[in-house]
Amino acid sequence: MDNTLFVNISDIHVKYENKELISKKLEELIRQLHVFSIENKNIFILVSGDIAHSGKKEEYEYVYDYFEDMATKYHLIMCPGNHDHDFTNYTSIVRNQLLKADIETLDDSSIDLITSGMRSYYDFETSLNTFKPQQENKLCKSYALDLGNRTVSITTFNTAWCSQLHEKGGSMSFPQRYVIDSPLNDVNITILHHPLSWLEPNNHKHLRNMLREKSNIVITGHEHVEDNLRIESESNKCLMLEAMCFDDNWSESNGFLTFKFEENDVLVKSYKWLDNEFSEVNQVKQSEIIKQNSISINNYIVKIDYLKSILDIGVNFIHPDKDDLNLEDVFIYPNIKKIDGESKLDMKKISSDSVLMSSNNKVILIGDEYCGKSTLLKKFFLDAAKKGFLPLSIDCGIVKRAGSDYNKIIQKFLTSQYENISLSEFVNSSTIKVALIDSFDLIRGDKKSVERFLENTTKVFDKIIITVSDSFDFNGSELIGDNYFKEGYEKYEILRLGYKLRYDLVHKWNLMKEECTNENKVLLAKNDLAFKTITRIIGRNYIPSTPFFLLTMLQSMENGNSLDVNASSYGYYYEYLITHSLGSASVRKEELDEFFNYVKELSFYYFNNNYQEDTRDNLYDFNVRFCKDYGVRIDFENRISLLVKAKIMEKKDGGYYKFKYPYVYYFFIAKHLAETIREPGTVEIINGLVSSLGKRRSMSILMFLTHHSRDESILDKVVEQARTLFKTNKPTKLDIKIKFINDIVDALPSIKFQTQDRLQLRRDYEHRKDEQEEKTNRLENFEEDEDHVSKEDNKNDVASGSDLLKEMNLTFKSLEILGQISRNYYGSLKVPQKKRLLGEAINAPLRTLDFFISYIRDESEVVLEAIERKLFEQNDEKLTQLKVKEMAKHFLFQLVIGLSYTILSKISSSIGSNNLQPVIDELCDEYESNAGKILKLATMLELGNSISVEHLRSILHSLDKNPISDNLVKSIVLNYLYMFERSDNEVQQICSVAGISYNSVSKHIGLEKINKKN
């Protein structure tokens, strides 16, 4: 094939306005083809779509003569693009309705109707055919070429068949039944207009896997970028060529590509339109691309296939703007905590990125199956290679037996991971050698053979990093004890991602989006929306905050994907995860109803008996009762094994079983309550849950219950419960007049905006939330049993639980529930219902705030005296009494501001929703108070919505002036300016209207100061 050249042109976009320039370019292309024909006997011109600008007949006529010339002298093969549709042809709604159907149910007549706007393109292509396809259908064609010394197949896909005028990545599909399964030839070329990232995730996966296995070269167009440097397949080393656009004013690189096969290599050349002619600007061989994409360590080369397996994240996550994600795209170093030999509580949190360079050379990393242990070792391999170390990954799932010949084990892994290194060279190398031993719990053997394996590893390697499951027990020994790991091993637990690391992952995901690349305002807004959505779904650790679950959520939130996670579909999301887990355990679709019913009854059995875990014998008895009640036959051994495999249940030491994840347990308890909501026993349970809302278990079950049901009785009970909280107080108006504030008002510091990195500020903010949550969790660990007290204890607890802190806790829990119900059912709740829910969601916290403000107002002298005593105790310096009094007043003022800010922020974050904003605005206006006006502003800014300077000015002018309200508004506005990107001019205008000093280097009230108090 050395005398065969392939020429790729794409995205011509000819129309009346540019037809003269296109003609000039095509004339020059034809001259260039004539030059190519001197050395190449065969020339194949491969057109990857968008010949026309809008699919009209006259646009093809503009270029017909040039294409006829090329088709006469050379070989011409084409596929269409989205611009080859004449969308004016679609005047009815039939096409849109067909596009909503299951694509695998569409027949040829449906495809004809959907692609009827491509008729002019089809006529153009048919008239220029130089040879007939070997196979063809409505959307796919396959050509077979015999070039003497090699056979070539060229397959074209019409991915634009379902295009729409304004299409989005991830929203398209190609029917599998229309994929032609061509026989493999010496060379296999595939042409399609849209890159695979434009396809729906599952469809993307199927087509990508097929292309990787059967194509040597895949050519795409559409995105108008030049990217001919990607190797896709581990087996065939498939070369992905992103076509250059032939004509695009917005692109710097207009031109075309050529490629030819040279022995076992492919030579790719780029020709760019420069000074009214096409000039060669670059050439590269596939072998050079492979070499560039490999890693060399002291002349030892990591195999490209192994490197790709390292970069493969192992799960088919699909990003809307990136064709294939790799490890570096989405990796976040998790934090780890050291576990000493005696107590898991004595741990210090550090970032796992420090492990490789730590002074300790023997490390054990412990975690569950979703924490990313294997992925972390993959990243350590890449990091070690970059630092010039020699890493070797040892998968104990492959080793299996510790007693096997150690040299053969190492040789086997060396051969699979490196191109050119022998066992002798590796062992004797002076380079630092790193053993990355994954899934050590899978290795088998007696104690002596396992110890020998570790001893040999210590002799060969300078650093050893081992991962094990958190549930693994070494032949009955305690993992954190001595046994196999006798000397020098440090044990660390891999932690789930906290607020900051979750935000970092969201940021990395959004940073890959085209719309976010050069638009910081859009990036920060998308970060904020995705982060808040994820945080709400995770809830109180219902779902593990691990990369697997977080990436699943991020993918699901993208438009056009199979599951759109938004404020109204969290319950469906939990159901999706459960269904996915059962599917992974080979549960068939037709069995799901019975499995859901089984787990529902099982969860209620645990709940009703107040069990955290139960014995195998008791569960066997449960299975017998279930089979009798429902008239079915279920093999218990098979069922319990399947539930463990599906991660629904977890087997603990001693043969006990418990629900593995809280969201599964709570989901099914709530499902049982929702289905029996009118039964007296269920009514009593729900009453108990509402009255004990401050308890974690009650709150969690009610949260899930509102996903399953919006029954009026639930709404009534939660609202009535909320009305009992701080019922002797009225919602604060924030028209506060307190003497001590008047005394210091002139000395209050001004609030200032300081230009700074908003992304880093947000990351710091989330880090402080991590620290606060860690403190809270330490306190809650002393009360772990509260979720499993008896029902009688629950009743007694409610009767005695009227203390201040408990009432505050109930207030905020009620707010969360009411906010969630309102957001979940915004489309089905009528305005009066929304007002009732949102009204009490606002009233209860405002009554709480009124309680504290009233106490400070009425008892300000007592409070100030207490603060003064504390200040005298804490300051060694001699302070004058006057100075202490002044300090106490300022401290108390900041306390009032901090408390008010916290409560208003909690309200706005709990109820804030663009779908609810009209009702929220109406409710806030009805208060006719500073509190209502400030809350209205806070809910708007909470969502990152732009606010005009005039709108802000009108709100500020409507306030009754007092220092508290003034500072609150400035703090809320300042928080908004730090959280979301606005132009410098807009920031200055907003600061001017709000009375905030702009760009002054000073302390400021806002994120930093407010959150130190929280």
CSV table of N, CA and C in Angstrom, one decimal, residues 663-732:
chain,number,residue,atom,x,y,z
A,663,TYR,N,-28.2,4.5,52.5
A,663,TYR,CA,-29.2,4.9,51.6
A,663,TYR,C,-30.1,3.7,51.2
A,664,VAL,N,-29.6,2.5,51.2
A,664,VAL,CA,-30.4,1.3,50.8
A,664,VAL,C,-31.4,1.1,52.0
A,665,TYR,N,-30.9,1.1,53.2
A,665,TYR,CA,-31.7,0.8,54.4
A,665,TYR,C,-32.8,1.8,54.5
A,666,TYR,N,-32.5,3.1,54.4
A,666,TYR,CA,-33.5,4.2,54.6
A,666,TYR,C,-34.5,4.2,53.4
A,667,PHE,N,-33.9,3.9,52.2
A,667,PHE,CA,-34.8,3.9,51.0
A,667,PHE,C,-35.9,2.9,51.1
A,668,PHE,N,-35.6,1.7,51.6
A,668,PHE,CA,-36.6,0.6,51.6
A,668,PHE,C,-37.5,0.7,52.8
A,669,ILE,N,-37.0,1.2,54.0
A,669,ILE,CA,-37.9,1.5,55.1
A,669,ILE,C,-39.0,2.5,54.7
A,670,ALA,N,-38.5,3.6,54.1
A,670,ALA,CA,-39.4,4.6,53.6
A,670,ALA,C,-40.4,4.1,52.6
A,671,LYS,N,-39.9,3.2,51.7
A,671,LYS,CA,-40.8,2.6,50.7
A,671,LYS,C,-41.9,1.8,51.4
A,672,HIS,N,-41.6,1.1,52.4
A,672,HIS,CA,-42.6,0.3,53.1
A,672,HIS,C,-43.6,1.2,53.8
A,673,LEU,N,-43.1,2.3,54.4
A,673,LEU,CA,-44.0,3.3,55.1
A,673,LEU,C,-44.9,3.9,54.0
A,674,ALA,N,-44.3,4.3,52.9
A,674,ALA,CA,-45.1,5.0,51.9
A,674,ALA,C,-46.3,4.1,51.3
A,675,GLU,N,-46.0,2.8,51.2
A,675,GLU,CA,-47.0,1.9,50.7
A,675,GLU,C,-48.0,1.5,51.7
A,676,THR,N,-47.8,1.7,53.0
A,676,THR,CA,-48.7,1.4,54.0
A,676,THR,C,-49.1,2.6,54.8
A,677,ILE,N,-49.1,3.8,54.2
A,677,ILE,CA,-49.2,5.0,54.9
A,677,ILE,C,-50.5,5.2,55.7
A,678,ARG,N,-51.6,4.5,55.3
A,678,ARG,CA,-52.8,4.7,55.9
A,678,ARG,C,-53.1,3.7,57.1
A,679,GLU,N,-52.2,2.7,57.2
A,679,GLU,CA,-52.4,1.7,58.3
A,679,GLU,C,-52.0,2.3,59.6
A,680,PRO,N,-52.8,2.0,60.7
A,680,PRO,CA,-52.6,2.6,62.0
A,680,PRO,C,-51.1,2.5,62.5
A,681,GLY,N,-50.5,1.3,62.3
A,681,GLY,CA,-49.1,1.1,62.8
A,681,GLY,C,-48.2,2.0,62.1
A,682,THR,N,-48.4,2.2,60.8
A,682,THR,CA,-47.5,3.2,60.0
A,682,THR,C,-47.7,4.6,60.5
A,683,VAL,N,-49.0,5.0,60.7
A,683,VAL,CA,-49.3,6.3,61.2
A,683,VAL,C,-48.6,6.6,62.5
A,684,GLU,N,-48.6,5.6,63.4
A,684,GLU,CA,-47.9,5.7,64.7
A,684,GLU,C,-46.4,5.9,64.5
A,685,ILE,N,-45.8,5.1,63.6
A,685,ILE,CA,-44.4,5.2,63.3
A,685,ILE,C,-44.0,6.6,62.8
A,686,ILE,N,-44.8,7.1,61.8
A,686,ILE,CA,-44.5,8.4,61.2
A,686,ILE,C,-44.6,9.5,62.3
A,687,ASN,N,-45.6,9.4,63.1
A,687,ASN,CA,-45.8,10.4,64.2
A,687,ASN,C,-44.5,10.4,65.1
A,688,GLY,N,-44.0,9.2,65.4
A,688,GLY,CA,-42.8,9.1,66.2
A,688,GLY,C,-41.6,9.7,65.5
A,689,LEU,N,-41.5,9.4,64.2
A,689,LEU,CA,-40.4,10.0,63.4
A,689,LEU,C,-40.4,11.5,63.4
A,690,VAL,N,-41.6,12.0,63.2
A,690,VAL,CA,-41.7,13.5,63.2
A,690,VAL,C,-41.4,14.1,64.5
A,691,SER,N,-41.9,13.5,65.6
A,691,SER,CA,-41.7,14.1,66.9
A,691,SER,C,-40.2,13.9,67.4
A,692,SER,N,-39.5,13.0,66.8
A,692,SER,CA,-38.1,12.8,67.1
A,692,SER,C,-37.2,13.2,66.0
A,693,LEU,N,-37.6,14.2,65.3
A,693,LEU,CA,-36.9,14.6,64.0
A,693,LEU,C,-35.5,15.0,64.3
A,694,GLY,N,-35.1,15.3,65.5
A,694,GLY,CA,-33.7,15.7,65.8
A,694,GLY,C,-32.8,14.5,65.8
A,695,LYS,N,-33.3,13.3,65.8
A,695,LYS,CA,-32.5,12.1,65.8
A,695,LYS,C,-32.1,11.8,64.3
A,696,ARG,N,-30.9,11.3,64.1
A,696,ARG,CA,-30.4,11.1,62.7
A,696,ARG,C,-31.2,10.1,62.0
A,697,ARG,N,-31.6,9.0,62.7
A,697,ARG,CA,-32.4,8.0,62.0
A,697,ARG,C,-33.8,8.5,61.6
A,698,SER,N,-34.4,9.2,62.5
A,698,SER,CA,-35.7,9.7,62.2
A,698,SER,C,-35.7,10.7,61.0
A,699,MET,N,-34.7,11.6,61.1
A,699,MET,CA,-34.5,12.6,60.0
A,699,MET,C,-34.3,11.9,58.6
A,700,SER,N,-33.4,10.8,58.7
A,700,SER,CA,-33.1,10.2,57.4
A,700,SER,C,-34.3,9.4,56.8
A,701,ILE,N,-35.0,8.7,57.6
A,701,ILE,CA,-36.2,8.0,57.1
A,701,ILE,C,-37.2,9.0,56.6
A,702,LEU,N,-37.4,10.1,57.3
A,702,LEU,CA,-38.4,11.0,56.8
A,702,LEU,C,-37.9,11.7,55.5
A,703,MET,N,-36.6,11.9,55.4
A,703,MET,CA,-36.1,12.5,54.1
A,703,MET,C,-36.4,11.6,52.9
A,704,PHE,N,-36.2,10.3,53.2
A,704,PHE,CA,-36.4,9.3,52.1
A,704,PHE,C,-37.9,9.1,51.9
A,705,LEU,N,-38.7,9.2,53.0
A,705,LEU,CA,-40.2,9.1,52.8
A,705,LEU,C,-40.7,10.2,51.9
A,706,THR,N,-40.2,11.4,52.0
A,706,THR,CA,-40.6,12.4,51.1
A,706,THR,C,-40.2,12.2,49.7
A,707,HIS,N,-39.2,11.3,49.4
A,707,HIS,CA,-38.9,10.9,48.0
A,707,HIS,C,-40.0,10.0,47.5
A,708,HIS,N,-40.5,9.1,48.3
A,708,HIS,CA,-41.5,8.1,47.9
A,708,HIS,C,-42.9,8.7,47.9
A,709,SER,N,-43.2,9.7,48.8
A,709,SER,CA,-44.6,10.1,48.9
A,709,SER,C,-44.7,11.6,49.2
A,710,ARG,N,-45.7,12.2,48.7
A,710,ARG,CA,-46.0,13.6,49.1
A,710,ARG,C,-47.4,13.6,49.7
A,711,ASP,N,-47.7,12.6,50.4
A,711,ASP,CA,-49.0,12.5,51.1
A,711,ASP,C,-49.2,13.7,52.0
A,712,GLU,N,-50.4,14.2,51.9
A,712,GLU,CA,-50.8,15.4,52.7
A,712,GLU,C,-50.5,15.2,54.2
A,713,SER,N,-50.8,14.0,54.7
A,713,SER,CA,-50.6,13.8,56.1
A,713,SER,C,-49.2,14.0,56.6
A,714,ILE,N,-48.2,13.6,55.7
A,714,ILE,CA,-46.8,13.9,56.0
A,714,ILE,C,-46.5,15.4,56.1
A,715,LEU,N,-47.0,16.1,55.1
A,715,LEU,CA,-46.8,17.5,55.0
A,715,LEU,C,-47.4,18.2,56.3
A,716,ASP,N,-48.6,17.8,56.6
A,716,ASP,CA,-49.3,18.4,57.8
A,716,ASP,C,-48.5,18.1,59.0
A,717,LYS,N,-48.0,16.9,59.2
A,717,LYS,CA,-47.3,16.6,60.5
A,717,LYS,C,-46.0,17.4,60.6
A,718,VAL,N,-45.3,17.5,59.5
A,718,VAL,CA,-44.0,18.2,59.6
A,718,VAL,C,-44.2,19.7,59.8
A,719,VAL,N,-45.2,20.2,59.1
A,719,VAL,CA,-45.6,21.6,59.3
A,719,VAL,C,-46.0,21.9,60.8
A,720,GLU,N,-46.9,21.0,61.3
A,720,GLU,CA,-47.4,21.2,62.7
A,720,GLU,C,-46.2,21.1,63.7
A,721,GLN,N,-45.3,20.1,63.4
A,721,GLN,CA,-44.2,20.0,64.3
A,721,GLN,C,-43.3,21.2,64.3
A,722,ALA,N,-43.1,21.8,63.1
A,722,ALA,CA,-42.3,23.0,63.0
A,722,ALA,C,-43.0,24.2,63.7
A,723,ARG,N,-44.3,24.2,63.7
A,723,ARG,CA,-45.0,25.3,64.4
A,723,ARG,C,-44.9,25.3,65.9
A,724,THR,N,-44.5,24.2,66.4
A,724,THR,CA,-44.3,24.1,67.9
A,724,THR,C,-43.0,24.6,68.4
A,725,LEU,N,-42.1,24.8,67.4
A,725,LEU,CA,-40.7,25.2,67.8
A,725,LEU,C,-40.6,26.7,68.0
A,726,PHE,N,-40.1,27.1,69.1
A,726,PHE,CA,-40.0,28.5,69.5
A,726,PHE,C,-41.4,29.3,69.3
A,727,LYS,N,-42.4,28.6,69.7
A,727,LYS,CA,-43.8,29.1,69.4
A,727,LYS,C,-44.1,30.3,70.1
A,728,THR,N,-43.4,30.6,71.2
A,728,THR,CA,-43.7,31.9,72.0
A,728,THR,C,-43.1,33.1,71.3
A,729,ASN,N,-42.3,32.9,70.3
A,729,ASN,CA,-41.6,34.0,69.6
A,729,ASN,C,-42.3,34.2,68.2
A,730,LYS,N,-42.1,35.4,67.7
A,730,LYS,CA,-42.6,35.7,66.4
A,730,LYS,C,-41.4,35.8,65.4
A,731,PRO,N,-41.6,35.6,64.2
A,731,PRO,CA,-40.5,35.7,63.2
A,731,PRO,C,-39.8,37.1,63.4
A,732,THR,N,-38.5,37.1,63.5
A,732,THR,CA,-37.8,38.4,63.7
A,732,THR,C,-38.0,39.3,62.4
